[in-house]
Amino acid sequence: KQEVTQIPAALSVPEGENLVLNCSFTDSAIYNLQWFRQDPGKGLTSLLLIQSSQREQTSGRLNASLDKSSGRSTLYIAASQPGDSATYLCAVTLRDSSYKLIFGSGTRLLVRP
Amino acid sequence: GAVVSQHPSRVICKSGTSVKIECRSLDFQATTMFWYRQFPKKSLMLMATSNEGSKATYEQGVEKDKFLINHASLTLSTLTVTSAHPEDSSFYICSASLEEQFFGPGTRLTVL
């Protein structure tokens, strides 16, 4: 059974810091891995999607890497801003006919001004 | 593109009543839609997979008679919480799939 874990559960940093969020998964048979952002009481915003054949994806100040063999992904946020404060969720898509997404428990990020 | 809407965004109901939540893909057709439930400060838990024209597939532990899912068209799936109770209060989120899943904004259900 696929399990997704995110560390740390919560993180508080001063504005301007570069930071890394971690995601690990137990089964390397994935179709892709996604990082999402969720603001309180809101839905999900997709940040980056990495296909299983890819090693990383970049969008602006965000960079996500994928090491399928070790079951790990990292989300790197450069020059953090207070507007980055949110919960970040990673999720893997199962490589079976269901295309189900299995979510991690999330990292709650607070960027202090 | 790939916009998914949910209606209503918030609903408050009395215990024992039924509540219907709609999930629509606005600019694409989705043969598969997913329904998730999220408790405060917790992650999303998949409730069921909804396929157009067929019965939904429920995850283990989800009562199919409690959470009725209908996927009548390629752009609409509905989740009905029947005989709602306070423990059904939660944030419900749907997604529509085009290989990648696109998420709706969620519905906050409060059962008094």
XYZ file of N, CA and C in Angstrom:
675
model
N 0.846 -1.196 0.000
C 0.000 0.000 0.000
C 0.882 1.246 0.000
N 0.593 2.146 -0.919
C 1.391 3.371 -1.042
C 1.129 4.293 0.133
N 2.210 4.780 0.745
C 2.098 5.772 1.809
C 3.010 6.940 1.490
N 2.500 8.136 1.745
C 3.240 9.361 1.445
C 3.431 10.136 2.747
N 4.670 10.519 3.008
C 5.007 11.209 4.251
C 5.672 12.530 3.939
N 5.307 13.550 4.677
C 5.928 14.857 4.486
C 6.570 15.337 5.777
N 7.766 15.847 5.632
C 8.531 16.380 6.754
C 9.122 17.722 6.340
N 9.071 18.770 7.214
C 8.421 18.740 8.532
C 6.912 18.952 8.418
N 6.212 18.750 9.513
C 4.774 18.998 9.522
C 4.478 20.486 9.523
N 5.359 21.253 10.136
C 5.187 22.711 10.182
C 6.562 23.360 10.152
N 6.572 24.559 9.588
C 7.845 25.270 9.413
C 7.584 26.766 9.488
N 8.400 27.465 10.265
C 8.284 28.916 10.376
C 9.653 29.511 10.076
N 9.710 30.394 9.100
C 10.980 30.974 8.687
C 10.827 32.476 8.493
N 11.916 33.226 8.615
C 11.843 34.662 8.311
C 11.849 34.873 6.802
N 11.259 35.958 6.409
C 11.195 36.310 4.991
C 12.594 36.334 4.378
N 12.684 35.831 3.146
C 13.950 35.863 2.428
C 14.731 34.567 2.464
N 14.375 33.689 3.398
C 15.109 32.430 3.483
C 14.769 31.494 2.347
N 15.759 30.694 1.954
C 15.507 29.585 1.036
C 15.125 28.375 1.882
N 14.171 27.593 1.426
C 13.754 26.468 2.254
C 13.436 25.245 1.399
N 13.459 24.098 2.080
C 13.233 22.810 1.425
C 12.152 22.040 2.172
N 11.173 21.588 1.427
C 10.139 20.717 1.980
C 10.361 19.308 1.425
N 10.163 18.324 2.282
C 10.459 16.954 1.906
C 9.206 16.093 1.798
N 9.250 15.170 0.869
C 8.157 14.232 0.641
C 8.780 12.873 0.337
N 8.264 11.827 0.985
C 8.752 10.482 0.676
C 7.565 9.562 0.431
N 7.778 8.560 -0.404
C 6.720 7.602 -0.732
C 7.298 6.203 -0.715
N 6.447 5.228 -0.397
C 6.948 3.884 -0.121
C 7.034 2.998 -1.359
N 6.243 3.287 -2.373
C 6.217 2.444 -3.570
C 6.646 3.275 -4.783
N 7.702 2.859 -5.455
C 8.222 3.648 -6.576
C 7.401 3.503 -7.860
N 6.382 2.654 -7.827
C 5.534 2.487 -9.019
C 4.517 3.620 -9.088
N 4.994 4.777 -9.478
C 4.121 5.949 -9.573
C 4.071 6.424 -11.013
N 2.977 7.111 -11.334
C 2.810 7.688 -12.664
C 3.418 9.087 -12.701
N 3.166 9.840 -11.642
C 3.772 11.155 -11.492
C 3.684 11.595 -10.037
N 4.287 12.728 -9.730
C 4.228 13.321 -8.395
C 3.897 14.792 -8.551
N 2.998 15.270 -7.713
C 2.601 16.670 -7.779
C 2.802 17.341 -6.447
N 3.105 18.626 -6.510
C 3.115 19.484 -5.333
C 1.966 20.478 -5.478
N 1.213 20.615 -4.384
C 0.076 21.524 -4.350
C 0.265 22.528 -3.218
N -0.418 23.641 -3.379
C -0.521 24.627 -2.306
C -1.987 24.716 -1.902
N -2.230 24.821 -0.588
C -3.596 25.010 -0.107
C -3.616 26.132 0.919
N -4.395 27.159 0.637
C -4.612 28.229 1.596
C -5.766 27.834 2.517
N -5.824 28.376 3.733
C -6.844 27.964 4.701
C -8.267 28.062 4.145
N -9.016 26.992 4.240
C -10.396 26.984 3.802
C -10.587 26.984 2.300
N -9.520 26.795 1.576
C -9.593 26.849 0.107
C -9.260 25.501 -0.518
N -9.434 25.435 -1.836
C -9.077 24.232 -2.565
C -7.588 24.162 -2.827
N -7.221 23.281 -3.769
C -5.816 23.045 -4.067
C -5.379 23.800 -5.311
N -4.164 24.332 -5.248
C -3.548 24.934 -6.424
C -2.350 24.074 -6.804
N -2.340 23.564 -8.019
C -1.219 22.746 -8.466
C -0.015 23.635 -8.735
N 1.115 23.281 -8.135
C 2.339 24.065 -8.307
C 3.246 23.454 -9.372
N 3.546 22.184 -9.188
C 4.467 21.514 -10.096
C 4.051 20.053 -10.230
N 4.189 19.516 -11.422
C 3.927 18.107 -11.686
C 5.168 17.521 -12.327
N 5.673 16.431 -11.745
C 6.859 15.768 -12.278
C 6.440 14.383 -12.747
N 6.634 14.116 -14.018
C 6.364 12.777 -14.532
C 7.412 11.802 -13.980
N 7.066 10.518 -13.952
C 7.965 9.522 -13.356
C 9.308 9.438 -14.084
N 9.328 9.845 -15.348
C 10.573 9.788 -16.131
C 11.429 11.050 -15.958
N 10.903 12.041 -15.252
C 11.615 13.302 -15.093
C 12.328 13.357 -13.747
N 13.317 14.267 -13.662
C 14.072 14.415 -12.415
C 13.680 15.679 -11.655
N 13.245 16.711 -12.399
C 12.881 17.942 -11.713
C 12.005 18.807 -12.609
N 11.353 19.763 -11.947
C 10.569 20.762 -12.641
C 10.757 22.085 -11.917
N 10.704 23.166 -12.688
C 10.897 24.495 -12.106
C 9.795 25.424 -12.560
N 9.374 26.283 -11.618
C 8.427 27.332 -11.955
C 8.720 28.524 -11.064
N 9.296 29.567 -11.661
C 9.623 30.755 -10.878
C 10.602 30.449 -9.760
N 10.181 30.769 -8.528
C 11.040 30.516 -7.361
C 10.927 29.085 -6.830
N 10.148 28.261 -7.483
C 9.925 26.898 -7.021
C 10.684 25.909 -7.896
N 11.285 24.932 -7.220
C 11.946 23.841 -7.926
C 11.623 22.552 -7.209
N 11.122 21.577 -7.927
C 10.820 20.280 -7.331
C 11.673 19.214 -7.987
N 12.204 18.330 -7.173
C 13.003 17.223 -7.681
C 12.312 15.908 -7.362
N 12.662 14.889 -8.130
C 12.095 13.559 -7.911
C 13.191 12.519 -8.055
N 13.343 11.699 -7.019
C 14.233 10.542 -7.069
C 13.362 9.324 -6.825
N 12.901 8.741 -7.898
C 11.926 7.661 -7.786
C 12.526 6.440 -7.099
N 13.785 6.159 -7.377
C 14.407 4.948 -6.826
C 14.485 4.991 -5.308
N 14.687 6.176 -4.760
C 14.766 6.296 -3.301
C 13.429 6.718 -2.699
N 12.453 6.981 -3.535
C 11.135 7.350 -3.036
C 11.102 8.716 -2.378
N 11.781 9.683 -2.985
C 11.851 11.001 -2.377
C 11.611 12.112 -3.392
N 11.025 13.188 -2.880
C 10.888 14.415 -3.654
C 11.122 15.587 -2.711
N 11.675 16.656 -3.248
C 11.844 17.868 -2.465
C 11.262 19.044 -3.230
N 10.710 19.973 -2.488
C 10.244 21.240 -3.051
C 11.118 22.329 -2.459
N 11.828 23.016 -3.335
C 12.722 24.092 -2.932
C 12.044 25.425 -3.235
N 11.953 26.280 -2.217
C 11.385 27.612 -2.403
C 12.491 28.624 -2.156
N 12.795 29.399 -3.157
C 13.859 30.405 -3.041
C 13.289 31.737 -2.584
N 14.077 32.423 -1.777
C 13.731 33.789 -1.354
C 12.277 33.867 -0.894
N 11.959 33.150 0.158
C 10.565 33.030 0.605
C 9.959 34.390 0.951
N 8.641 34.482 0.738
C 7.889 35.701 0.982
C 6.693 35.390 1.878
N 6.176 36.382 2.609
C 4.993 36.122 3.452
C 3.824 35.523 2.664
N 3.702 35.893 1.404
C 2.646 35.345 0.563
C 2.798 33.867 0.263
N 3.949 33.306 0.577
C 4.153 31.864 0.400
C 3.552 31.067 1.546
N 3.117 31.741 2.602
C 2.540 31.048 3.756
C 1.297 30.286 3.330
N 1.300 28.991 3.569
C 0.206 28.106 3.157
C 0.581 26.692 3.581
N -0.287 25.757 3.297
C 0.042 24.342 3.477
C 0.440 23.771 2.124
N 1.538 23.051 2.106
C 2.049 22.445 0.870
C 1.854 20.933 0.951
N 1.193 20.394 -0.049
C 0.881 18.971 -0.093
C 1.589 18.335 -1.283
N 2.168 17.176 -1.053
C 2.645 16.410 -2.192
C 1.734 15.201 -2.368
N 1.643 14.726 -3.582
C 0.768 13.593 -3.885
C 1.353 12.801 -5.039
N 1.220 11.487 -4.964
C 1.670 10.633 -6.057
C 0.460 10.012 -6.741
N 0.568 9.861 -8.040
C -0.471 9.186 -8.812
C -0.057 7.729 -8.972
N -0.934 6.826 -8.569
C -0.618 5.405 -8.645
C -0.492 4.962 -10.095
N 0.486 4.096 -10.344
C 0.685 3.578 -11.690
C -0.160 2.319 -11.851
N -1.446 2.528 -11.808
C -2.375 1.458 -12.135
C -3.528 2.084 -12.906
N -4.535 1.327 -13.192
C -5.612 1.856 -14.037
C -6.483 2.885 -13.317
N -6.303 3.000 -11.984
C -7.172 3.903 -11.238
C -6.747 5.359 -11.325
N -5.453 5.620 -11.523
C -4.912 6.981 -11.490
C -5.281 7.715 -10.209
N -5.369 6.979 -9.112
C -5.678 7.617 -7.840
C -4.489 8.439 -7.357
N -4.806 9.529 -6.655
C -3.792 10.359 -6.010
C -3.730 9.998 -4.536
N -2.524 9.764 -4.048
C -2.325 9.527 -2.625
C -1.576 10.725 -2.063
N -2.181 11.377 -1.079
C -1.626 12.615 -0.539
C -0.793 12.380 0.707
N 0.221 13.222 0.873
C 0.908 13.321 2.145
C 0.105 14.184 3.099
N 0.567 14.264 4.319
C -0.164 14.994 5.357
C 0.081 16.492 5.307
N 1.038 16.929 4.508
C 1.240 18.353 4.310
C 2.279 18.973 5.229
N 2.815 20.094 4.770
C 3.705 20.931 5.579
C 3.090 22.316 5.663
N 2.819 22.772 6.886
C 2.254 24.121 7.082
C 3.412 25.106 7.200
N 3.466 26.000 6.228
C 4.569 26.960 6.158
C 4.105 28.345 6.576
N 4.878 28.970 7.445
C 4.643 30.364 7.828
C 5.924 31.133 7.538
N 5.815 32.148 6.694
C 6.940 33.019 6.397
C 6.692 34.347 7.106
N 7.542 34.641 8.069
C 7.352 35.832 8.894
C 7.970 37.062 8.222
N 7.248 38.183 8.236
C 7.796 39.407 7.614
C 9.032 39.900 8.351
N -7.409 27.043 -18.964
C -8.284 25.898 -19.128
C -8.280 25.001 -17.910
N -8.991 23.878 -17.996
C -9.081 22.874 -16.944
C -9.606 23.446 -15.639
N -10.758 24.061 -15.698
C -11.377 24.650 -14.509
C -12.468 23.731 -13.987
N -12.452 23.536 -12.664
C -13.458 22.706 -12.002
C -14.183 23.562 -10.968
N -15.486 23.522 -10.982
C -16.256 24.305 -10.012
C -17.008 23.376 -9.072
N -17.319 23.880 -7.897
C -18.141 23.162 -6.937
C -19.222 24.087 -6.428
N -20.384 23.492 -6.176
C -21.491 24.277 -5.651
C -22.286 23.434 -4.676
N -22.626 23.946 -3.487
C -22.283 25.285 -3.012
C -20.865 25.315 -2.443
N -20.386 26.491 -2.116
C -19.071 26.600 -1.484
C -19.191 26.361 0.021
N -20.329 26.737 0.573
C -20.584 26.497 1.989
C -22.040 26.082 2.161
N -22.282 25.170 3.076
C -23.653 24.792 3.387
C -23.740 24.425 4.863
N -24.803 24.911 5.486
C -25.110 24.571 6.876
C -26.471 23.902 6.877
N -26.568 22.757 7.501
C -27.849 22.050 7.500
C -28.118 21.450 8.872
N -29.358 21.067 9.071
C -29.746 20.436 10.325
C -29.474 18.941 10.259
N -29.217 18.352 11.390
C -28.984 16.925 11.467
C -30.193 16.162 10.926
N -29.932 15.159 10.106
C -31.001 14.351 9.543
C -31.402 14.730 8.135
N -30.971 15.883 7.684
C -31.297 16.292 6.322
C -30.228 15.788 5.356
N -30.542 15.871 4.070
C -29.599 15.461 3.032
C -29.072 16.683 2.296
N -27.835 16.603 1.882
C -27.173 17.726 1.213
C -26.541 17.225 -0.078
N -26.746 17.976 -1.157
C -26.160 17.619 -2.444
C -25.080 18.621 -2.813
N -23.929 18.106 -3.220
C -22.808 18.935 -3.667
C -22.537 18.611 -5.135
N -22.406 19.655 -5.942
C -22.143 19.457 -7.369
C -20.691 19.757 -7.714
N -20.160 18.981 -8.629
C -18.812 19.181 -9.137
C -18.893 19.218 -10.660
N -18.434 20.303 -11.246
C -18.510 20.462 -12.697
C -17.141 20.774 -13.307
N -16.848 20.108 -14.412
C -15.683 20.500 -15.213
C -16.198 21.482 -16.259
N -15.675 22.699 -16.235
C -16.272 23.781 -17.011
C -15.807 23.819 -18.459
N -14.612 23.394 -18.721
C -14.094 23.561 -20.085
C -13.484 22.285 -20.643
N -13.822 21.158 -20.019
C -13.345 19.891 -20.576
C -14.278 18.780 -20.104
N -14.189 17.669 -20.767
C -15.003 16.519 -20.395
C -14.158 15.552 -19.585
N -14.703 15.082 -18.501
C -13.960 14.210 -17.597
C -14.709 12.902 -17.417
N -14.127 11.823 -17.895
C -14.774 10.530 -17.693
C -14.671 10.079 -16.250
N -13.683 10.607 -15.538
C -13.480 10.212 -14.145
C -13.409 11.442 -13.256
N -14.146 11.398 -12.160
C -14.065 12.434 -11.138
C -13.819 11.752 -9.799
N -13.157 12.450 -8.916
C -12.828 11.910 -7.606
C -13.423 12.809 -6.521
N -13.838 12.181 -5.434
C -14.327 12.930 -4.277
C -13.424 12.679 -3.091
N -13.032 13.787 -2.411
C -12.151 13.722 -1.262
C -12.839 14.393 -0.070
N -12.365 13.998 1.100
C -12.826 14.620 2.331
C -11.584 15.078 3.094
N -11.686 16.242 3.726
C -10.540 16.775 4.459
C -11.002 17.273 5.818
N -10.407 16.718 6.876
C -10.667 17.190 8.233
C -9.690 18.318 8.545
N -10.032 19.166 9.537
C -9.175 20.319 9.854
C -7.725 19.921 10.085
N -6.842 20.622 9.422
C -5.398 20.429 9.545
C -4.959 19.018 9.186
N -5.740 18.338 8.391
C -5.393 17.003 7.924
C -5.311 17.004 6.402
N -4.812 15.905 5.864
C -4.689 15.831 4.420
C -5.985 15.351 3.778
N -5.963 15.260 2.469
C -7.145 14.809 1.738
C -7.228 13.292 1.747
N -8.412 12.786 2.021
C -8.645 11.358 1.997
C -9.613 11.055 0.858
N -9.196 10.180 -0.039
C -10.054 9.808 -1.157
C -11.262 9.035 -0.647
N -12.456 9.484 -1.057
C -13.682 8.800 -0.669
C -14.127 7.821 -1.750
N -14.126 8.299 -2.999
C -14.657 7.467 -4.064
C -14.193 7.976 -5.417
N -14.211 7.071 -6.375
C -13.924 7.377 -7.773
C -15.224 7.273 -8.541
N -15.528 8.320 -9.294
C -16.794 8.403 -10.002
C -16.541 8.328 -11.500
N -17.123 7.354 -12.158
C -16.972 7.204 -13.608
C -18.303 7.459 -14.297
N -18.268 8.248 -15.346
C -19.477 8.607 -16.063
C -20.216 7.367 -16.554
N -21.481 7.307 -16.203
C -22.328 6.230 -16.689
C -22.221 4.925 -15.928
N -21.442 4.882 -14.869
C -21.334 3.646 -14.096
C -21.336 3.954 -12.608
N -21.414 2.899 -11.810
C -21.452 3.097 -10.363
C -20.089 3.558 -9.848
N -20.132 4.356 -8.805
C -18.887 4.838 -8.211
C -18.170 3.720 -7.472
N -16.879 3.834 -7.376
C -16.061 2.896 -6.601
C -15.647 3.579 -5.321
N -16.052 2.994 -4.189
C -15.805 3.610 -2.897
C -14.557 3.033 -2.248
N -13.856 3.884 -1.512
C -12.687 3.420 -0.756
C -13.159 2.672 0.492
N -12.261 1.869 0.992
C -12.580 1.088 2.177
C -12.971 1.995 3.332
N -14.060 1.663 3.997
C -14.512 2.444 5.145
C -15.482 3.555 4.809
N -15.723 3.815 3.548
C -16.672 4.856 3.147
C -18.018 4.210 2.864
N -19.063 4.685 3.531
C -20.389 4.089 3.385
C -21.047 4.580 2.098
N -21.266 3.684 1.169
C -21.844 4.086 -0.114
C -23.297 4.512 0.009
N -24.013 4.008 1.011
C -25.409 4.418 1.194
C -25.495 5.771 1.899
N -24.415 6.166 2.517
C -24.356 7.448 3.207
C -23.946 8.552 2.245
N -22.991 8.240 1.410
C -22.443 9.203 0.456
C -22.776 8.717 -0.957
N -23.890 9.226 -1.479
C -24.357 8.801 -2.797
C -23.688 9.638 -3.876
N -23.114 8.955 -4.847
C -22.419 9.646 -5.931
C -23.086 9.307 -7.251
N -23.355 10.350 -8.031
C -23.939 10.202 -9.355
C -23.089 10.957 -10.356
N -22.763 10.296 -11.458
C -21.936 10.925 -12.503
C -22.702 10.797 -13.807
N -23.690 11.689 -13.955
C -24.659 11.554 -15.043
C -24.141 12.010 -16.392
N -23.138 12.885 -16.379
C -22.612 13.380 -17.654
C -21.102 13.531 -17.546
N -20.471 13.838 -18.657
C -19.019 13.973 -18.680
C -18.530 15.249 -18.010
N -19.462 16.116 -17.584
C -19.048 17.362 -16.944
C -19.635 17.549 -15.556
N -20.388 16.578 -15.058
C -21.060 16.775 -13.777
C -21.059 15.500 -12.945
N -20.609 15.635 -11.703
C -20.741 14.575 -10.710
C -21.340 15.201 -9.460
N -22.203 14.462 -8.785
C -22.808 14.976 -7.560
C -22.546 14.019 -6.403
N -22.359 14.604 -5.228
C -22.194 13.856 -3.983
C -23.339 14.263 -3.070
N -24.129 13.312 -2.656
C -25.221 13.581 -1.728
C -24.900 12.931 -0.391
N -24.838 13.752 0.635
C -24.653 13.252 1.997
C -26.045 13.035 2.572
N -26.409 11.797 2.770
C -27.768 11.487 3.209
C -27.844 11.438 4.730
N -28.981 11.898 5.261
C -29.206 11.899 6.706
C -27.944 12.371 7.443
N -27.576 13.587 7.132
C -26.307 14.120 7.651
C -26.325 14.234 9.175
N -25.170 13.988 9.761
C -24.980 14.128 11.202
C -23.768 15.015 11.459
N -23.633 15.564 12.660
C -22.511 16.467 12.938
C -21.141 15.891 12.568
N -20.985 14.589 12.688
C -19.673 13.991 12.354
C -19.396 13.997 10.855
N -20.404 14.333 10.051
C -20.191 14.466 8.601
C -19.667 15.845 8.240
N -19.656 16.755 9.208
C -19.117 18.093 8.966
C -17.665 17.979 8.539
N -17.366 18.605 7.416
C -16.019 18.465 6.859
C -15.896 19.357 5.638
N -14.718 19.327 5.028
C -14.459 20.034 3.778
C -14.407 18.973 2.690
N -15.273 19.087 1.703
C -15.347 18.099 0.628
C -14.810 18.718 -0.653
N -13.878 18.027 -1.297
C -13.248 18.541 -2.516
C -13.382 17.498 -3.624
N -13.708 17.962 -4.810
C -13.770 17.051 -5.948
C -12.632 17.370 -6.915
N -12.337 16.423 -7.762
C -11.394 16.667 -8.850
C -11.911 15.979 -10.101
N -11.511 16.527 -11.243
C -11.854 15.940 -12.533
C -10.565 15.580 -13.244
N -10.573 14.422 -13.881
C -9.322 13.884 -14.390
C -9.200 13.936 -15.904
N -8.035 14.453 -16.323
C -7.607 14.393 -17.725
C -6.184 13.850 -17.681
N -6.007 12.660 -17.169
C -4.719 12.127 -16.723
C -4.286 12.880 -15.462
N -4.030 14.167 -15.576
C -3.795 14.967 -14.372
C -5.140 15.317 -13.748
N -5.178 15.401 -12.403
C -6.422 15.775 -11.727
C -6.462 17.280 -11.494
N -7.607 17.863 -11.797
C -7.832 19.287 -11.576
C -8.891 19.422 -10.490
N -8.602 20.251 -9.476
C -9.412 20.274 -8.268
C -10.396 21.437 -8.239
N -11.548 21.162 -7.656
C -12.511 22.204 -7.384
C -12.111 22.978 -6.136
N -12.818 24.064 -5.838
C -12.478 24.931 -4.706
C -12.933 24.398 -3.358
N -13.710 23.307 -3.357
C -14.141 22.722 -2.095
C -15.490 23.228 -1.615
N -16.125 22.414 -0.779
C -17.410 22.749 -0.143
C -17.283 22.495 1.349
N -17.563 23.523 2.139
C -17.528 23.384 3.592
C -18.928 23.005 4.072
N -19.060 21.799 4.611
C -20.341 21.330 5.134
C -20.319 21.387 6.653
N -21.312 22.043 7.224
C -21.487 22.086 8.671
C -22.863 21.546 8.994
N -22.898 20.495 9.805
C -24.158 19.877 10.199
C -24.404 20.214 11.664
N -25.538 20.857 11.924
C -25.830 21.303 13.296
C -26.555 20.233 14.091
